[in-house]
């Protein structure tokens, strides 16, 4: 089964304590696709300007990302410039140029409308809502968001939440939208607005998945070298949704493993700049990382316990 | 098998967003004992002043904490006053009065010297070293420390590390002592100084256990109400050491479960002020919390993986 992703396709310029990269592939839909395409076919909807190095997306197309929903508009592509200090959990935005992204209105191609899994990347909630009017009863719709929309589009965001099955956001955003500091309470509050599942991403501190009766947690993989955290959250979402699409069925077992696949793909994403590492890894690398996650957290229960 | 703990027995005054408590039982050896005594006999060595409400320690004695190594010195007891804001991971110290603790020289009673498990709570590394000269080839010696000793007693602390089997410290302290920001590197650096096992506690973000070939991680239990985080780290250590003492054997399986028991006891400690909740919980509560930890992180591997 395939995953439809709607989000940004950008050019990132990033500086970390370990190096810098200029105008490399970035954006939520790009990271999501590079990650999810390890597990299932991906259909991407987004926009780039006429300055975008489209040929650099060719490796994505070769691995099953359908780019026919990538619009080319007249103008400059979305650009983000950011920096990380030693605390790689905190990105400092230096500049953002929306370019053609500021007039983006997602148009879902006919052949994408029946995608069973839909991921609404972090864009204006009004556009996320527009996507929902163009898709045909998907099995699962997930959305991401960010502080900017929580502040500026709260009513629309709450309307969106009432219409999606799953929300992914980071700990700060969960606190901001719910106005609750405790993450369990924040997740319960968000669920009370509609979504049956809430995933709270804590960056290097792992991710919680809350549902009505269950809580699952997966740590971030303890890497000796975290090179560039940009895109980790979208790569997580890609691994999560891609794994669910591969399974086809949404069960508690599959959801838990999907969180682990998400964490595994996130852990690859941060090993190099941009989507470089995500393009390199092979199925056996993914399987080995998932096994390593199992080893990292598993313990045997005692018979008497 | 029994656990010997040497550490502080204090009176804490704590303010959290949820309430305040004055002159309640505190100190590393107190929390450790309240926690470990759920799992094994405990022998406590410490000092209090003549103002200490010794009778309040009676519940500990009743559950198997041998207080015959608790010295009563002339003077005031160790007092700590602190505050937590909404970020319960950060304690703000308002005042510390060492009192009789400033002249403390641990004397291990004859009947405690053969304890197979020894925990050196966070005190001056010179005193921690003195304890080592008084014990008779324990199976496992663990120590804790803090930023103050890392700054002021670095040579002695490194000497201690060369002589213990296991070190527990928090993430900030691991970074400080190793001068490495990455926690995997920090743990490897500490192991290179001697200890075979390093446990890095990240408060609400869980705990890593590193050994030569293995890494294990347990999250903190996601509680809706964290009332007072004071003593969580020492309660973790108590659960960890108490569980190992109960097992008697140090194996990878037992070490992993010990981290989970530590996390479980830490999660109880934060539910009320002081050692109150640790005194209330019953064996079935502990077993249920350990099962809940298993449920929180377990996922099934796929056959093909």
Tab-separated table of C-alpha atoms in Angstrom, chain B:
chain	number	residue	atom	x	y	z
B	1	UNK	CA	22.088	-10.909	50.120
B	2	UNK	CA	22.377	-7.488	51.671
B	3	UNK	CA	23.297	-4.052	50.376
B	4	UNK	CA	25.467	-1.634	52.297
B	5	UNK	CA	24.820	2.043	51.615
B	6	UNK	CA	26.938	4.933	52.807
B	7	UNK	CA	25.513	8.382	52.232
B	8	UNK	CA	23.659	11.337	53.625
B	9	UNK	CA	20.728	11.231	56.015
B	10	UNK	CA	19.220	14.671	55.832
B	11	UNK	CA	16.236	16.884	56.422
B	12	UNK	CA	14.817	18.369	53.235
B	13	UNK	CA	12.618	21.377	52.721
B	14	UNK	CA	11.140	21.279	49.267
B	15	UNK	CA	8.848	23.475	47.249
B	16	UNK	CA	7.294	22.240	44.006
B	17	UNK	CA	4.497	23.674	41.864
B	18	UNK	CA	2.186	21.313	43.780
B	19	UNK	CA	3.026	22.060	47.393
B	20	UNK	CA	5.732	22.385	49.983
B	21	UNK	CA	7.184	20.298	52.773
B	22	UNK	CA	9.522	21.358	55.555
B	23	UNK	CA	12.151	19.288	57.356
B	24	UNK	CA	11.066	15.968	55.898
B	25	UNK	CA	13.287	12.887	55.688
B	26	UNK	CA	15.809	13.169	52.892
B	27	UNK	CA	19.363	12.366	51.914
B	28	UNK	CA	20.852	9.841	49.521
B	29	UNK	CA	21.120	6.974	52.024
B	30	UNK	CA	17.533	7.523	53.185
B	31	UNK	CA	15.977	7.367	49.708
B	32	UNK	CA	18.290	4.521	48.737
B	33	UNK	CA	17.281	2.490	51.800
B	34	UNK	CA	13.564	3.159	51.485
B	35	UNK	CA	13.783	1.885	47.915
B	36	UNK	CA	16.251	-1.022	48.214
B	37	UNK	CA	14.521	-2.429	51.280
B	38	UNK	CA	11.643	-3.507	49.027
B	39	UNK	CA	14.021	-6.017	47.520
B	40	UNK	CA	16.787	-6.928	49.980
B	41	UNK	CA	18.114	-6.278	53.485
B	42	UNK	CA	19.916	-2.929	53.740
B	43	UNK	CA	22.721	-1.772	56.008
B	44	UNK	CA	22.956	1.976	56.361
B	45	UNK	CA	26.003	4.019	57.367
B	46	UNK	CA	25.594	7.760	57.853
B	47	UNK	CA	25.409	10.510	60.426
B	48	UNK	CA	22.697	12.680	61.922
B	49	UNK	CA	22.775	15.490	64.469
B	50	UNK	CA	21.056	15.520	67.820
B	51	UNK	CA	18.104	17.388	66.264
B	52	UNK	CA	17.175	14.492	63.980
B	53	UNK	CA	13.721	12.935	64.382
B	54	UNK	CA	15.236	9.447	64.633
B	55	UNK	CA	11.837	7.919	65.434
B	56	UNK	CA	10.733	8.789	61.896
B	57	UNK	CA	13.284	6.270	60.603
B	58	UNK	CA	11.500	3.496	62.490
B	59	UNK	CA	9.448	2.411	59.419
B	60	UNK	CA	12.744	1.802	57.634
B	61	UNK	CA	14.045	-0.330	60.487
B	62	UNK	CA	10.816	-2.315	60.420
B	63	UNK	CA	11.312	-3.240	56.801
B	64	UNK	CA	14.836	-4.501	57.172
B	65	UNK	CA	17.092	-1.457	57.152
B	66	UNK	CA	19.782	-1.999	59.761
B	67	UNK	CA	20.431	1.425	61.283
B	68	UNK	CA	23.211	0.334	63.630
B	69	UNK	CA	25.728	2.194	61.437
B	70	UNK	CA	23.840	5.492	61.764
B	71	UNK	CA	26.025	7.690	63.936
B	72	UNK	CA	24.537	10.424	66.126
B	73	UNK	CA	26.897	13.363	66.402
B	74	UNK	CA	26.658	16.503	68.445
B	75	UNK	CA	25.364	19.320	66.243
B	76	UNK	CA	22.787	19.985	63.575
B	77	UNK	CA	21.736	17.500	60.913
B	78	UNK	CA	22.422	17.999	57.225
B	79	UNK	CA	19.690	20.179	55.760
B	80	UNK	CA	18.829	20.931	52.158
B	81	UNK	CA	16.285	23.416	50.939
B	82	UNK	CA	15.311	23.391	47.296
B	83	UNK	CA	12.696	24.310	44.786
B	84	UNK	CA	11.393	22.963	41.489
B	85	UNK	CA	9.597	25.033	38.885
B	86	UNK	CA	7.505	23.433	36.159
B	87	UNK	CA	10.557	21.761	34.652
B	88	UNK	CA	10.809	19.124	37.335
B	89	UNK	CA	14.083	17.895	35.880
B	90	UNK	CA	15.912	20.894	37.376
B	91	UNK	CA	16.333	21.349	41.133
B	92	UNK	CA	17.215	24.796	42.386
B	93	UNK	CA	19.152	24.672	45.643
B	94	UNK	CA	18.171	27.483	47.994
B	95	UNK	CA	20.358	26.456	50.907
B	96	UNK	CA	22.534	23.631	52.118
B	97	UNK	CA	23.713	23.283	55.712
B	98	UNK	CA	26.149	20.428	56.109
B	99	UNK	CA	26.041	20.450	59.915
B	100	UNK	CA	27.485	17.254	61.402
B	101	UNK	CA	27.931	15.918	57.885
B	102	UNK	CA	30.938	18.201	57.392
B	103	UNK	CA	32.974	16.144	59.877
B	104	UNK	CA	31.586	12.778	58.831
B	105	UNK	CA	34.104	9.949	58.556
B	106	UNK	CA	32.285	6.750	57.698
B	107	UNK	CA	32.965	3.876	60.089
B	108	UNK	CA	31.696	0.587	58.746
B	109	UNK	CA	30.549	-1.624	61.631
B	110	UNK	CA	32.201	-5.029	61.762
B	111	UNK	CA	28.963	-6.832	60.923
B	112	UNK	CA	28.519	-4.744	57.716
B	113	UNK	CA	31.988	-5.319	56.271
B	114	UNK	CA	31.156	-8.430	54.346
B	115	UNK	CA	28.144	-6.941	52.527
B	116	UNK	CA	28.277	-8.332	48.973
B	117	UNK	CA	26.742	-5.210	47.413
B	118	UNK	CA	28.021	-1.751	48.317
B	119	UNK	CA	26.621	1.594	47.247
B	120	UNK	CA	28.705	4.691	47.861
B	121	UNK	CA	26.180	7.511	47.825
B	122	UNK	CA	27.111	11.003	46.716
B	123	UNK	CA	29.643	12.146	49.349
B	124	UNK	CA	33.261	13.372	49.237
B	125	UNK	CA	35.230	10.894	47.072
B	126	UNK	CA	37.892	10.775	49.801
B	127	UNK	CA	35.279	9.319	52.130
B	128	UNK	CA	34.024	6.974	49.434
B	129	UNK	CA	37.615	5.722	49.121
B	130	UNK	CA	37.844	5.293	52.891
B	131	UNK	CA	34.796	3.044	52.804
B	132	UNK	CA	36.513	0.816	50.282
B	133	UNK	CA	39.362	0.171	52.713
B	134	UNK	CA	36.826	-1.054	55.269
B	135	UNK	CA	34.891	-3.584	53.223
B	136	UNK	CA	35.766	-7.160	52.522
B	137	UNK	CA	35.823	-7.942	48.783
B	138	UNK	CA	32.221	-7.175	47.828
B	139	UNK	CA	30.754	-8.710	44.662
B	140	UNK	CA	29.830	-5.283	43.334
B	141	UNK	CA	30.689	-1.736	44.370
B	142	UNK	CA	28.780	1.157	42.834
B	143	UNK	CA	29.219	4.861	43.433
B	144	UNK	CA	27.342	8.030	42.690
B	145	UNK	CA	28.756	11.551	42.592
B	146	UNK	CA	27.824	15.142	41.705
B	147	UNK	CA	29.087	18.288	39.973
B	148	UNK	CA	30.574	19.692	43.185
B	149	UNK	CA	32.978	16.739	43.589
B	150	UNK	CA	33.773	16.618	39.880
B	151	UNK	CA	34.994	20.196	40.181
B	152	UNK	CA	36.672	20.096	43.560
B	153	UNK	CA	37.938	16.496	43.925
B	154	UNK	CA	38.660	15.342	40.411
B	155	UNK	CA	41.880	13.380	41.175
B	156	UNK	CA	40.252	11.544	44.096
B	157	UNK	CA	37.145	10.881	42.043
B	158	UNK	CA	39.212	9.366	39.238
B	159	UNK	CA	41.061	7.254	41.798
B	160	UNK	CA	37.697	6.058	43.087
B	161	UNK	CA	36.498	5.230	39.573
B	162	UNK	CA	39.480	2.979	39.074
B	163	UNK	CA	38.323	0.997	42.096
B	164	UNK	CA	34.569	0.596	41.615
B	165	UNK	CA	32.600	-1.716	39.326
B	166	UNK	CA	29.786	0.620	38.480
B	167	UNK	CA	29.168	4.368	38.408
B	168	UNK	CA	25.786	6.089	38.383
B	169	UNK	CA	25.593	9.747	37.467
B	170	UNK	CA	23.265	12.062	35.640
B	171	UNK	CA	23.744	13.249	32.069
B	172	UNK	CA	25.164	16.638	33.051
B	173	UNK	CA	27.671	15.025	35.400
B	174	UNK	CA	28.708	12.447	32.792
B	175	UNK	CA	29.385	15.285	30.362
B	176	UNK	CA	31.231	17.295	32.982
B	177	UNK	CA	33.579	14.560	34.129
B	178	UNK	CA	34.345	13.258	30.627
B	179	UNK	CA	34.337	16.632	28.875
B	180	UNK	CA	32.342	14.926	26.121
B	181	UNK	CA	28.891	16.139	25.119
B	182	UNK	CA	27.803	12.911	23.442
B	183	UNK	CA	26.596	10.497	26.135
B	184	UNK	CA	27.867	7.367	24.390
B	185	UNK	CA	31.341	8.901	24.264
B	186	UNK	CA	31.006	10.134	27.837
B	187	UNK	CA	30.120	6.622	29.013
B	188	UNK	CA	33.028	5.088	27.072
B	189	UNK	CA	35.389	7.641	28.601
B	190	UNK	CA	34.211	6.815	32.117
B	191	UNK	CA	34.558	3.071	31.447
B	192	UNK	CA	38.106	3.700	30.261
B	193	UNK	CA	38.860	4.935	33.808
B	194	UNK	CA	37.847	1.653	35.378
B	195	UNK	CA	34.165	0.895	35.926
B	196	UNK	CA	32.802	-1.959	33.837
B	197	UNK	CA	29.311	-0.481	33.936
B	198	UNK	CA	28.131	3.114	33.704
B	199	UNK	CA	24.546	4.172	34.311
B	200	UNK	CA	23.626	7.611	33.023
B	201	UNK	CA	20.415	8.909	34.559
B	202	UNK	CA	18.473	11.449	32.505
B	203	UNK	CA	15.695	12.164	35.008
B	204	UNK	CA	12.339	12.286	33.248
B	205	UNK	CA	14.097	11.090	30.080
B	206	UNK	CA	15.061	7.699	31.508
B	207	UNK	CA	18.389	5.965	32.057
B	208	UNK	CA	21.065	4.314	29.960
B	209	UNK	CA	23.209	1.450	31.177
B	210	UNK	CA	26.457	1.025	29.267
B	211	UNK	CA	28.805	-1.925	29.557
B	212	UNK	CA	31.600	-3.135	27.344
B	213	UNK	CA	29.375	-4.785	24.761
B	214	UNK	CA	25.864	-3.743	25.653
B	215	UNK	CA	23.662	-0.694	25.943
B	216	UNK	CA	20.340	-0.868	27.705
B	217	UNK	CA	17.789	1.887	28.073
B	218	UNK	CA	14.752	2.246	30.310
B	219	UNK	CA	12.453	5.271	30.095
B	220	UNK	CA	11.122	7.069	33.115
B	221	UNK	CA	7.579	5.935	33.730
B	222	UNK	CA	5.143	8.423	32.162
B	223	UNK	CA	3.223	9.606	35.222
B	224	UNK	CA	0.368	12.072	35.035
B	225	UNK	CA	1.418	13.533	38.352
B	226	UNK	CA	5.056	14.009	39.263
B	227	UNK	CA	4.828	15.543	42.666
B	228	UNK	CA	8.418	15.933	43.890
B	229	UNK	CA	11.454	14.616	42.009
B	230	UNK	CA	13.768	14.822	45.031
B	231	UNK	CA	15.486	11.505	45.658
B	232	UNK	CA	14.486	9.901	42.352
B	233	UNK	CA	18.120	9.142	41.468
B	234	UNK	CA	18.901	7.569	44.844
B	235	UNK	CA	15.649	5.622	44.752
B	236	UNK	CA	16.673	4.399	41.296
B	237	UNK	CA	20.033	3.281	42.720
B	238	UNK	CA	18.265	1.576	45.621
B	239	UNK	CA	15.962	-0.373	43.323
B	240	UNK	CA	18.877	-1.280	41.073
B	241	UNK	CA	21.185	-2.493	43.848
B	242	UNK	CA	18.377	-4.064	45.879
B	243	UNK	CA	17.283	-6.087	42.879
B	244	UNK	CA	20.833	-7.296	42.170
B	245	UNK	CA	21.247	-8.254	45.821
B	246	UNK	CA	17.980	-10.165	45.673
B	247	UNK	CA	19.237	-12.049	42.601
B	248	UNK	CA	22.694	-12.572	44.048
B	249	UNK	CA	24.117	-13.116	40.559
B	250	UNK	CA	25.306	-10.356	38.254
B	251	UNK	CA	24.310	-11.257	34.701
B	252	UNK	CA	23.256	-9.134	31.737
B	253	UNK	CA	19.652	-10.305	32.259
B	254	UNK	CA	19.719	-9.353	35.915
B	255	UNK	CA	21.432	-6.019	35.245
B	256	UNK	CA	18.733	-5.083	32.720
B	257	UNK	CA	15.951	-6.010	35.096
B	258	UNK	CA	17.783	-4.137	37.861
B	259	UNK	CA	17.620	-0.949	35.760
B	260	UNK	CA	13.880	-1.502	35.381
B	261	UNK	CA	13.438	-2.071	39.124
B	262	UNK	CA	15.460	1.102	39.685
B	263	UNK	CA	13.217	3.010	37.282
B	264	UNK	CA	10.114	1.578	38.942
B	265	UNK	CA	11.261	2.612	42.422
B	266	UNK	CA	12.262	6.056	41.102
B	267	UNK	CA	8.772	6.416	39.632
B	268	UNK	CA	7.204	5.738	43.022
B	269	UNK	CA	9.569	8.120	44.819
B	270	UNK	CA	8.377	11.125	42.802
B	271	UNK	CA	4.691	10.532	43.497
B	272	UNK	CA	4.821	12.116	46.976
B	273	UNK	CA	7.144	14.187	49.139
B	274	UNK	CA	10.122	12.552	50.841
B	275	UNK	CA	10.075	8.751	51.168
B	276	UNK	CA	6.333	8.720	51.820
B	277	UNK	CA	5.263	6.851	48.707
B	278	UNK	CA	8.204	4.422	48.953
B	279	UNK	CA	6.981	3.469	52.409
B	280	UNK	CA	3.439	2.883	51.173
B	281	UNK	CA	4.015	0.662	48.164
B	282	UNK	CA	3.548	-3.083	48.525
B	283	UNK	CA	5.153	-5.941	46.614
B	284	UNK	CA	2.207	-6.193	44.210
B	285	UNK	CA	2.558	-2.485	43.379
B	286	UNK	CA	6.222	-2.999	42.529
B	287	UNK	CA	5.450	-6.060	40.410
B	288	UNK	CA	2.665	-4.195	38.605
B	289	UNK	CA	4.923	-1.223	37.851
B	290	UNK	CA	7.642	-3.531	36.493
B	291	UNK	CA	5.040	-5.186	34.240
B	292	UNK	CA	3.916	-1.735	33.120
B	293	UNK	CA	7.512	-0.920	32.143
B	294	UNK	CA	7.613	-4.077	30.079
B	295	UNK	CA	4.400	-3.119	28.335
B	296	UNK	CA	5.718	0.413	27.796
B	297	UNK	CA	8.736	-0.581	25.723
B	298	UNK	CA	8.102	-4.038	24.350
B	299	UNK	CA	7.501	-4.775	20.718
B	300	UNK	CA	7.639	-8.032	18.860
B	301	UNK	CA	10.349	-8.575	16.336
B	302	UNK	CA	9.176	-9.750	12.952
B	303	UNK	CA	10.158	-13.214	11.860
B	304	UNK	CA	11.984	-11.930	8.798
B	305	UNK	CA	13.895	-9.245	10.723
